[in-house]
PDB file of C-alpha atoms in Angstrom:
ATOM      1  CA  UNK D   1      48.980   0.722 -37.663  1.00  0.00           C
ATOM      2  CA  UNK D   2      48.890   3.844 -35.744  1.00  0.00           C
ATOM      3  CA  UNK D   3      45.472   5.192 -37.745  1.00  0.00           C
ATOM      4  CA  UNK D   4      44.273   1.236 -37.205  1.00  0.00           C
ATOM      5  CA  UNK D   5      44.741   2.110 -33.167  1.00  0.00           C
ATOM      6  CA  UNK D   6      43.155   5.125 -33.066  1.00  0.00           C
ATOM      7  CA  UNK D   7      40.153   4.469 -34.518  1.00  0.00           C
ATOM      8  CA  UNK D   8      40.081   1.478 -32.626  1.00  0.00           C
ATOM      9  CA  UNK D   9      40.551   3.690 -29.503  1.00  0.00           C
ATOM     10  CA  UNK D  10      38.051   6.124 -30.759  1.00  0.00           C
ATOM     11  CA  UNK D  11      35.336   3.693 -31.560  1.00  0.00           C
ATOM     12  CA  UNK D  12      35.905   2.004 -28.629  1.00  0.00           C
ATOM     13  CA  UNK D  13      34.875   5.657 -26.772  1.00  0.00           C
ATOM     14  CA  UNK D  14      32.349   6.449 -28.352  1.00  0.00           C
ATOM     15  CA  UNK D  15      30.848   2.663 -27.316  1.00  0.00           C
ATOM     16  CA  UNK D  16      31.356   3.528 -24.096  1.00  0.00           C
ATOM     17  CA  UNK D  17      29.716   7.061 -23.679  1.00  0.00           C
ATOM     18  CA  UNK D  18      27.023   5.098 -25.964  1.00  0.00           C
ATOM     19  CA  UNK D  19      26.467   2.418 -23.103  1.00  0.00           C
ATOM     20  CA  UNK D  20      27.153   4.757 -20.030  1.00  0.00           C
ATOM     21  CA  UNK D  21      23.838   6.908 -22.013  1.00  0.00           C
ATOM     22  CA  UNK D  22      22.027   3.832 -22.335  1.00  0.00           C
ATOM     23  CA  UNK D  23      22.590   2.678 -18.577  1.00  0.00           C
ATOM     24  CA  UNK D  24      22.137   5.923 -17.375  1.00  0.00           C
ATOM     25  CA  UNK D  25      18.896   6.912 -19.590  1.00  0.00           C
ATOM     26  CA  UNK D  26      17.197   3.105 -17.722  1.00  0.00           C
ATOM     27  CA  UNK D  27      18.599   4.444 -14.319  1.00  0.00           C
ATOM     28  CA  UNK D  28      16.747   7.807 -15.036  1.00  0.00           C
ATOM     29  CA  UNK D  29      13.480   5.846 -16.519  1.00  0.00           C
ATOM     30  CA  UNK D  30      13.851   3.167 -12.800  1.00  0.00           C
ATOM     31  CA  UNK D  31      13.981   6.606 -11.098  1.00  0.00           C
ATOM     32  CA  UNK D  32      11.249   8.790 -12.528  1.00  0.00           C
ATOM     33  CA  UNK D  33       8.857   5.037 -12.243  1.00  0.00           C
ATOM     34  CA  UNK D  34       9.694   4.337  -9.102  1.00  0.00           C
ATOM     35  CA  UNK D  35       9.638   8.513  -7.626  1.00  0.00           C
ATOM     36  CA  UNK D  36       6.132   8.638  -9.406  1.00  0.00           C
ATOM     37  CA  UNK D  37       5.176   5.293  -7.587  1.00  0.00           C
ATOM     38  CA  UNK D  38       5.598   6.534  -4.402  1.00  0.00           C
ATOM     39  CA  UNK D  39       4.234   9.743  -4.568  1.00  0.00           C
ATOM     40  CA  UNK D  40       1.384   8.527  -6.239  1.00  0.00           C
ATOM     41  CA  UNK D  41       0.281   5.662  -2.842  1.00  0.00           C
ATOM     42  CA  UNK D  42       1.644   8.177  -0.216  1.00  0.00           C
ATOM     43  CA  UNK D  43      -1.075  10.673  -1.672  1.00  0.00           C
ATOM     44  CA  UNK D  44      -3.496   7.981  -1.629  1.00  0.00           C
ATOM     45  CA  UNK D  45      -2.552   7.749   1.899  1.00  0.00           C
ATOM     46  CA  UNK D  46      -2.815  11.006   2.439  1.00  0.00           C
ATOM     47  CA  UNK D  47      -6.422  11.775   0.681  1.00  0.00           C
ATOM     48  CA  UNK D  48      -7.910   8.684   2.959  1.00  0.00           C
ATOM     49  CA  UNK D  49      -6.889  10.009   6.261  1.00  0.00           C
ATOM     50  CA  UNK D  50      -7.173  13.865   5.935  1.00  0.00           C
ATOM     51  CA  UNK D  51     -10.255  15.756   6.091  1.00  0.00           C
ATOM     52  CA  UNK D  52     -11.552  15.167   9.931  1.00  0.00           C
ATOM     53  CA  UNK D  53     -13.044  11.907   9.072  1.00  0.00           C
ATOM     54  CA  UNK D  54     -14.100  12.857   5.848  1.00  0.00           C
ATOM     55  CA  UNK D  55     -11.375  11.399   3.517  1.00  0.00           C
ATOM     56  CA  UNK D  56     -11.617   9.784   0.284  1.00  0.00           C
ATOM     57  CA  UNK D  57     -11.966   5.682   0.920  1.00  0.00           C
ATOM     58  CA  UNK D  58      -8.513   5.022  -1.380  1.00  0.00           C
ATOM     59  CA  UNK D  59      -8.107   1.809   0.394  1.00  0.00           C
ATOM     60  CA  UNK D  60     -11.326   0.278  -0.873  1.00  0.00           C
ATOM     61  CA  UNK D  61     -11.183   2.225  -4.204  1.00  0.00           C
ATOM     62  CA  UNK D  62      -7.385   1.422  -5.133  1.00  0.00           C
ATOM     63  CA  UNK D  63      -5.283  -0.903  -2.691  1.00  0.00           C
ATOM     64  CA  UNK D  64      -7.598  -3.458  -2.019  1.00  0.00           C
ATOM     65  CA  UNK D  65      -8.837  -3.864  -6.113  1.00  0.00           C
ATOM     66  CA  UNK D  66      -5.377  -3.936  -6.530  1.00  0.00           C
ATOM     67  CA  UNK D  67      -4.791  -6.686  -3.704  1.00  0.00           C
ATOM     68  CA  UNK D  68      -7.667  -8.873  -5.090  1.00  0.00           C
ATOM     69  CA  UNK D  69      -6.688  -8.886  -8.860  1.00  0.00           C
ATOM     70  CA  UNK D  70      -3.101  -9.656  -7.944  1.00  0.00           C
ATOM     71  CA  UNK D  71      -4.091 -12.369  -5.088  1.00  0.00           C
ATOM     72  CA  UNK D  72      -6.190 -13.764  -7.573  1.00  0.00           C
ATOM     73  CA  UNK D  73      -4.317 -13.776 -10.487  1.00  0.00           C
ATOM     74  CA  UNK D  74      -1.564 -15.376  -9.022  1.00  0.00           C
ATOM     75  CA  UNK D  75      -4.148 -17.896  -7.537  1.00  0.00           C
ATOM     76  CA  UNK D  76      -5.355 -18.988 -10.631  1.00  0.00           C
ATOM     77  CA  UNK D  77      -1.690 -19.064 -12.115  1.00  0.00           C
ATOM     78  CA  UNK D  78      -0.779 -21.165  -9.475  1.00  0.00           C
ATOM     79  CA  UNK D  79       2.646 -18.621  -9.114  1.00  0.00           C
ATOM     80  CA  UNK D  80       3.300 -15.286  -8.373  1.00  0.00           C
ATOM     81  CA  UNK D  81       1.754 -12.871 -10.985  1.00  0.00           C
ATOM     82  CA  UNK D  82       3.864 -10.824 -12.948  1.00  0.00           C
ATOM     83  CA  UNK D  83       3.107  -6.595 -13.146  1.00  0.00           C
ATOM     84  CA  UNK D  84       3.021  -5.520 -16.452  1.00  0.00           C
ATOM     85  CA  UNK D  85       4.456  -3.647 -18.184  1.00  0.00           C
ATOM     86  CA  UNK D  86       7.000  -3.663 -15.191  1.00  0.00           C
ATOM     87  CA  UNK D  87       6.472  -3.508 -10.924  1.00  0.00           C
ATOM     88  CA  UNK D  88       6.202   0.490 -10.228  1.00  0.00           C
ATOM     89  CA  UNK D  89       3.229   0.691 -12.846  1.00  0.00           C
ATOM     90  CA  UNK D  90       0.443   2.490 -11.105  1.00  0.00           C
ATOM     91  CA  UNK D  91      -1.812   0.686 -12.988  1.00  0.00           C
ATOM     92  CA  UNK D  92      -0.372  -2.630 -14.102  1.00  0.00           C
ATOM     93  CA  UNK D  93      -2.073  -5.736 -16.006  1.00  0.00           C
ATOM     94  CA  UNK D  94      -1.682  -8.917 -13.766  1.00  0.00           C
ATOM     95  CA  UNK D  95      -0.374 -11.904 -16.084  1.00  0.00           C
ATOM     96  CA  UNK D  96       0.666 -15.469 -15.451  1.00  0.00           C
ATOM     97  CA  UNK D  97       4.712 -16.255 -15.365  1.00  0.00           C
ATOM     98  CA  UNK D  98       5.025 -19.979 -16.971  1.00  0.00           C
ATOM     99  CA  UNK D  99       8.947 -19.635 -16.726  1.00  0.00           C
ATOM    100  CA  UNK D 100      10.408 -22.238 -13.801  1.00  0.00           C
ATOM    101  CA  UNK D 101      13.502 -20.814 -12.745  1.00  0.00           C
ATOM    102  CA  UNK D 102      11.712 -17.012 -12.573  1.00  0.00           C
ATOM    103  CA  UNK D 103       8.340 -18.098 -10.931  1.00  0.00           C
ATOM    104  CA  UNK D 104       7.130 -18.038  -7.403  1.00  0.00           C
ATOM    105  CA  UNK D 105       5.027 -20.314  -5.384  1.00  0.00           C
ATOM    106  CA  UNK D 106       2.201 -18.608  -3.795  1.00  0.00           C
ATOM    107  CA  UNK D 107       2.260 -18.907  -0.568  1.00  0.00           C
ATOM    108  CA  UNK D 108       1.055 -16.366   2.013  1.00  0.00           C
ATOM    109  CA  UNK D 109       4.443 -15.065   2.833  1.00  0.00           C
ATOM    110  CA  UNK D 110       5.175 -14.505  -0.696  1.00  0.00           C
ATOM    111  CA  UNK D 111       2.092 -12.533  -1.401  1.00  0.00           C
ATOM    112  CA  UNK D 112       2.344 -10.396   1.407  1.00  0.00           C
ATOM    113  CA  UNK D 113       5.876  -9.038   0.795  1.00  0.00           C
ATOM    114  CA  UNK D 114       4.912  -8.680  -3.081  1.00  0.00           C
ATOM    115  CA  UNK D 115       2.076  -6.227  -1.972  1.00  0.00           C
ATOM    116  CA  UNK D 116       3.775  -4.329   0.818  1.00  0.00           C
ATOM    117  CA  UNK D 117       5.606  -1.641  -1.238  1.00  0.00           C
ATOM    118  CA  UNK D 118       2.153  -0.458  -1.712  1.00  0.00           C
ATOM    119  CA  UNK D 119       0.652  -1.211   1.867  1.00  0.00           C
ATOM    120  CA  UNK D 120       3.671   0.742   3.723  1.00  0.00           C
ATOM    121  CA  UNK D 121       3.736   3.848   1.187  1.00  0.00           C
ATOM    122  CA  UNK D 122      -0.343   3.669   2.028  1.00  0.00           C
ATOM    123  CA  UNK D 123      -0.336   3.698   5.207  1.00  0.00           C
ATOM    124  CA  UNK D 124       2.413   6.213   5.308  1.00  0.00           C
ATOM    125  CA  UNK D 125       0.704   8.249   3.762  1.00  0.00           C
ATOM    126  CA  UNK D 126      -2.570   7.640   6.002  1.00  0.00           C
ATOM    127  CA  UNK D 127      -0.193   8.757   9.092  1.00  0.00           C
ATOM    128  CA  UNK D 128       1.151  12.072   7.554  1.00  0.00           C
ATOM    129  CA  UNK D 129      -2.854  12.918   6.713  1.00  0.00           C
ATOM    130  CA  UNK D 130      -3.625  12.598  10.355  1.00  0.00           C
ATOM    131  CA  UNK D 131      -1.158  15.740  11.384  1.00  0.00           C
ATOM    132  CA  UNK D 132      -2.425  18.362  10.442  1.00  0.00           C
ATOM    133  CA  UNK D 133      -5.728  18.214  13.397  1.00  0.00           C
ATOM    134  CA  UNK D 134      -2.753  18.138  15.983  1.00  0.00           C
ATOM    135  CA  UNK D 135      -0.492  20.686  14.294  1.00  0.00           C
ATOM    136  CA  UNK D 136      -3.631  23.409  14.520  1.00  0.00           C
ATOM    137  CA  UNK D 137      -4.391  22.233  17.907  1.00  0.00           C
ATOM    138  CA  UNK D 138      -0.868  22.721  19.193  1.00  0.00           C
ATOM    139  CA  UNK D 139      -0.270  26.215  17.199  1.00  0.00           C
ATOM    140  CA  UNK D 140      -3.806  27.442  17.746  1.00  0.00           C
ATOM    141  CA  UNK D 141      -4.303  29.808  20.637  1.00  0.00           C
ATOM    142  CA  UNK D 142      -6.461  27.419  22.267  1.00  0.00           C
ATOM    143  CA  UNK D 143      -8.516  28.679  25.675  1.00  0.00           C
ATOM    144  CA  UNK D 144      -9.650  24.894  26.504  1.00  0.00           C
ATOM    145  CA  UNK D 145      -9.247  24.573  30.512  1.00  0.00           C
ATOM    146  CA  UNK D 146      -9.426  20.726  31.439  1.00  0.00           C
ATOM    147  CA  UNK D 147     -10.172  21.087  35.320  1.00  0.00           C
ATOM    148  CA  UNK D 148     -10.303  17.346  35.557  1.00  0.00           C
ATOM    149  CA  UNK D 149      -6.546  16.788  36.301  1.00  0.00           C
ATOM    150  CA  UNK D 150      -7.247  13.178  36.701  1.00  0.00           C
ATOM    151  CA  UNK D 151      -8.006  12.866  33.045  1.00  0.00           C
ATOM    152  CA  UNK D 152      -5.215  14.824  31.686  1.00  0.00           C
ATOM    153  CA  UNK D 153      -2.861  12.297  33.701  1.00  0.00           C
ATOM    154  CA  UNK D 154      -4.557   9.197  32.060  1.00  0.00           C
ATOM    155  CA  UNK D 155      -4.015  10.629  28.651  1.00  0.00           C
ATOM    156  CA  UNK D 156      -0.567  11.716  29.417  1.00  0.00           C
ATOM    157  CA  UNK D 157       0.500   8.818  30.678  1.00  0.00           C
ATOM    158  CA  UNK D 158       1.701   6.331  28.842  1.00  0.00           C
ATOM    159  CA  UNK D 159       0.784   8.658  25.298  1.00  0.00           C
ATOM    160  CA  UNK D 160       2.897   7.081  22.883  1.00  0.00           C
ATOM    161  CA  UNK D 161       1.528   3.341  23.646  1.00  0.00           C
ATOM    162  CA  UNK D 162      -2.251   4.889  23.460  1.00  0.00           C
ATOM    163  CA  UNK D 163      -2.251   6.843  20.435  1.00  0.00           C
ATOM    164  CA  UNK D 164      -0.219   3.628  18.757  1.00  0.00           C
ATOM    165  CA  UNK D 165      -3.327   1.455  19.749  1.00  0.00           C
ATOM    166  CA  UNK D 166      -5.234   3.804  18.226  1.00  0.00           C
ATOM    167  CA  UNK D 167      -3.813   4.394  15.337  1.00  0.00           C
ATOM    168  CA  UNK D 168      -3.642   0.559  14.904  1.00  0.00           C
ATOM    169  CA  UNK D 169      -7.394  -0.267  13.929  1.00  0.00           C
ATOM    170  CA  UNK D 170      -9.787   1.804  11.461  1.00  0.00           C
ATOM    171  CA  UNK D 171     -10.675   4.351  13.639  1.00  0.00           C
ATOM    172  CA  UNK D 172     -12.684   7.386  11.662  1.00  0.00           C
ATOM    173  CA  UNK D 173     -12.301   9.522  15.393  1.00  0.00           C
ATOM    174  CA  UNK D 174      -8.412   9.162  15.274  1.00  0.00           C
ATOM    175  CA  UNK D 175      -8.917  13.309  14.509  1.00  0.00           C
ATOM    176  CA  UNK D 176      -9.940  13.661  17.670  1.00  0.00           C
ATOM    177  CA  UNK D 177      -7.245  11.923  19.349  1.00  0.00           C
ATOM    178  CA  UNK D 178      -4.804  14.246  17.160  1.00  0.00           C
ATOM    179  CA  UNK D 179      -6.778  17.553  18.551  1.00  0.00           C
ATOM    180  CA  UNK D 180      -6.987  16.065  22.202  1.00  0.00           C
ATOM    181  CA  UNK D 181      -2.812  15.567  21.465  1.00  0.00           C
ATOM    182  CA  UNK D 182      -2.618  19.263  20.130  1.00  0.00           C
ATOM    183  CA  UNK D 183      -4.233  21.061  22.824  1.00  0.00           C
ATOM    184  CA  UNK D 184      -2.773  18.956  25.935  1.00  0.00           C
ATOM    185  CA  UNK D 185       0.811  19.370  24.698  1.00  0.00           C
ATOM    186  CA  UNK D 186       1.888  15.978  23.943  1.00  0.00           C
ATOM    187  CA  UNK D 187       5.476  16.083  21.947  1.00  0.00           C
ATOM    188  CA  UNK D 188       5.649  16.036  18.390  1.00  0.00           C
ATOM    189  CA  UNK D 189       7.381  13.378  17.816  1.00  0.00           C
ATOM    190  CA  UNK D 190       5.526  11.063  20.478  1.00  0.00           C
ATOM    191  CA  UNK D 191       2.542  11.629  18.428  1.00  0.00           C
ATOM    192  CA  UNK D 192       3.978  11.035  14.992  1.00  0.00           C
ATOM    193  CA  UNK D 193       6.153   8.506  15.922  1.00  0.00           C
ATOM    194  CA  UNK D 194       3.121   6.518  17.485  1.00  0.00           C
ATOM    195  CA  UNK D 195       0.849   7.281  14.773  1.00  0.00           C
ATOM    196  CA  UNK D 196       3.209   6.245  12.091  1.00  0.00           C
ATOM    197  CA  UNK D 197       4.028   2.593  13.550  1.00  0.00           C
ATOM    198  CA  UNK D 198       0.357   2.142  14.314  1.00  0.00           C
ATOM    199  CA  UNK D 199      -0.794   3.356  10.637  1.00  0.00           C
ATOM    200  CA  UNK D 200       1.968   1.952   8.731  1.00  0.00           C
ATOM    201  CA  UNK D 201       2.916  -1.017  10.331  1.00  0.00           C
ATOM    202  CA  UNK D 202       0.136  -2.389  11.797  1.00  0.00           C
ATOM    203  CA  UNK D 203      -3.123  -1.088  10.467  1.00  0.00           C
ATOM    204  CA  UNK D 204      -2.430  -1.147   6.873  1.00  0.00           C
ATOM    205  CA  UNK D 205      -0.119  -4.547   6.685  1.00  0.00           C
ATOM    206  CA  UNK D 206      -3.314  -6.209   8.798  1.00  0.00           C
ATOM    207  CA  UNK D 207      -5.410  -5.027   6.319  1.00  0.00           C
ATOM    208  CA  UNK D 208      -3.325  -6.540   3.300  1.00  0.00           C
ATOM    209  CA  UNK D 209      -2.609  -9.296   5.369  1.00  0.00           C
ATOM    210  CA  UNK D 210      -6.798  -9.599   6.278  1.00  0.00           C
ATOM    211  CA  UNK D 211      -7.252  -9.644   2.483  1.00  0.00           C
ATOM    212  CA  UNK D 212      -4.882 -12.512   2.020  1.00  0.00           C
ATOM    213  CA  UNK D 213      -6.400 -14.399   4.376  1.00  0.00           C
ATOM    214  CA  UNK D 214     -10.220 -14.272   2.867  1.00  0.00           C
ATOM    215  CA  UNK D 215      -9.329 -14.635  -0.366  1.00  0.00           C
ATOM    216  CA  UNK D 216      -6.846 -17.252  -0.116  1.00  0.00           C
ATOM    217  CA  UNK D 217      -9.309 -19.780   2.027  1.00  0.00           C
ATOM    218  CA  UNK D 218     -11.256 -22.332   0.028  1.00  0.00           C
ATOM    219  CA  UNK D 219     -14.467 -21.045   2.134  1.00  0.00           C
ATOM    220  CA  UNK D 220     -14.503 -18.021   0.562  1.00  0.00           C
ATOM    221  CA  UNK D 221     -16.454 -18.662  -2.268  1.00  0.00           C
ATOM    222  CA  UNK D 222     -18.487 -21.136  -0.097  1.00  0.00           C
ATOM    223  CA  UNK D 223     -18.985 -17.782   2.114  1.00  0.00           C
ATOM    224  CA  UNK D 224     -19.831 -15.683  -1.167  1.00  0.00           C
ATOM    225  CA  UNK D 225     -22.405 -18.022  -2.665  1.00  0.00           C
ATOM    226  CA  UNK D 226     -23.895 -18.073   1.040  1.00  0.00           C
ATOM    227  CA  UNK D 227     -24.229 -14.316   1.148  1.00  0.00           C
ATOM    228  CA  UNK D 228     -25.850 -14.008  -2.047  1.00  0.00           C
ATOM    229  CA  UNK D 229     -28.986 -16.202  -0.993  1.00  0.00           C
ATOM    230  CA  UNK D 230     -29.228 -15.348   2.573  1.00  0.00           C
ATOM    231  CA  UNK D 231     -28.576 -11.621   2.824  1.00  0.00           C
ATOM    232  CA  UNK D 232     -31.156 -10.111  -0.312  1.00  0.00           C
ATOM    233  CA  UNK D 233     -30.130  -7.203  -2.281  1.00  0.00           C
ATOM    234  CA  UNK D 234     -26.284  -6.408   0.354  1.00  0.00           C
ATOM    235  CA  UNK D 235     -25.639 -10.395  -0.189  1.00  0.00           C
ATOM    236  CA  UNK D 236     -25.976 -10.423  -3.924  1.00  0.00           C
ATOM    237  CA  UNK D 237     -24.250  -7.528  -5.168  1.00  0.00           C
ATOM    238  CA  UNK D 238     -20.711  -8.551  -2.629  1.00  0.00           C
ATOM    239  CA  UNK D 239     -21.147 -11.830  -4.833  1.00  0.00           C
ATOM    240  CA  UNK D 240     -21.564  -9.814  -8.178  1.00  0.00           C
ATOM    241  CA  UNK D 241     -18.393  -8.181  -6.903  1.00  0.00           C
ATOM    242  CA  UNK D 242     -16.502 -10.663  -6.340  1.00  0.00           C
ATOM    243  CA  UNK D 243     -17.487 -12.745  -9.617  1.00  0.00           C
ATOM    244  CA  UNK D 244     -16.764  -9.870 -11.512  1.00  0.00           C
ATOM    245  CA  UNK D 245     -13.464  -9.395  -9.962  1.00  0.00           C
ATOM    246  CA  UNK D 246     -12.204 -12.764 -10.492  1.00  0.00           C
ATOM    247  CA  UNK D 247     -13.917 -12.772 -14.218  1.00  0.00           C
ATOM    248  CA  UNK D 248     -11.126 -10.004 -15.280  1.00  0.00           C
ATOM    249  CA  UNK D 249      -8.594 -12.043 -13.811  1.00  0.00           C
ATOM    250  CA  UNK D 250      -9.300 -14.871 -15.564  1.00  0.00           C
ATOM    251  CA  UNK D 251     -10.618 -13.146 -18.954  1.00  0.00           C
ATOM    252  CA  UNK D 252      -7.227 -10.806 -18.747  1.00  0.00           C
ATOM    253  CA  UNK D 253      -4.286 -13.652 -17.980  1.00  0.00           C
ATOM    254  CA  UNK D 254      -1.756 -13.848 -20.518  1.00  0.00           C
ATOM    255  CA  UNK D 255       0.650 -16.355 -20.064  1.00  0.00           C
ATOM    256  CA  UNK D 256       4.680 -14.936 -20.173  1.00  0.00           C
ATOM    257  CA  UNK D 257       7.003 -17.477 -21.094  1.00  0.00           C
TER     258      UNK D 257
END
């Protein structure tokens, strides 16, 4: 009885540790995923915005593909579209989810929050790409003399709320506002702070929220077909685009039961 118990104890250990290894090796796998996720579409962020006006376009190369397959998808699914192989993929497939108690109806709301992980860590990243014009203005041993003290009251006053309104529409010049910020002084973290709410949750969530919109109205395709025999060569390849575009979606959905 006694060897009966202590095997029983000792296989019951060794269970354990087994299943604490298992748990802990998904935890790890959820971490290293979801770590890689994020440093991977605050980059993207990063590489648009930096450069002086120069950056690479990530938003039309990566978020907003990424928006249309998945608004799409889920259109033609008639629920939410499921990331495969799981939601911190950089790349995932877009497939249909035919399971009731698991699916989503797609509504606006519903889209937007499933594409906002992506939108915020964007634009986050588009925000921390804009400091580095003001941190050289503000460290550089700058001999600019503004004599006009009128001017450097107006763009004192009131900072934070200008450089937000700013930073809240596509604005290729924002640089300039970050050197202008630099060189007249303006605090740290009013200029951060300001650029960060405009950038990240303004600018990019209207952007997402922009792509919803078009793509979601039963005039868009009305709109498409109209470019394509009014506006030549520019008309006809957005239309190929777009076609194309919805093609994969529809070519690549797999239904998941």
């Amino acid at each position: 009885n006694k060897q009966k118990l202590i095997a029983i104890v000792i296989v019951s250990l060794i269970y354990s540790i087994v299943r604490r290894l298992t748990i802990l090796e998904k935890l790890i796998n959820s971490f290293e995923s979801i770590s890689i996720f994020v440093v991977f579409w605050i980059g993207l962020g990063i590489l648009s915005s930096v450069g002086l006006g120069s950056g690479l376009h990530t938003f039309v190369l990566y978020l907003a593909p990424k928006c249309l397959t998945f608004i799409t998808t889920s259109t033609l699914c008639k629920s939410l579209a499921v990331f495969e192989p799981h939601r911190y993929a950089l790349f995932p497939k877009f497939v249909c989810n035919q399971s009731v108690e698991q699916s989503s109806k797609v509504t606006f709301i519903t889209l937007f929050l499933s594409l906002m992980p992506e939108t915020l860590l964007w634009g986050f990243g588009t925000s921390l790409g804009e400091l580095p014009p003001y941190l050289i203005s503000r460290k550089s041993d700058s001999n600019l003399v503004v004599e006009n003290k009128r001017l450097i009251g107006f763009i004192k006053r009131n900072a934070f709320v200008k450089v937000m309104l700013m930073a809240s529409i596509p604005n290729p010049l924002f640089d300039l506002a970050g050197i202008t910020c630099g060189t007249l002084g303006i605090p740290f973290t009013v200029f951060f702070i300001a650029t960060l709410i405009g950038k990240t949750l303004i600018k990019a969530p209207f952007q997402t929220t922009s792509m919803i919109w078009v793509l979601t109205g039963k005039w868009f395709e009305e709109a498409m077909r109209w470019m394509g025999r009014n506006l030549g060569f520019v008309g006809k390849a957005l239309e190929q685009v777009f076609e194309d575009r919805r093609n994969s979606a529809i070519n690549g959905i797999v239904q998941v039961d």
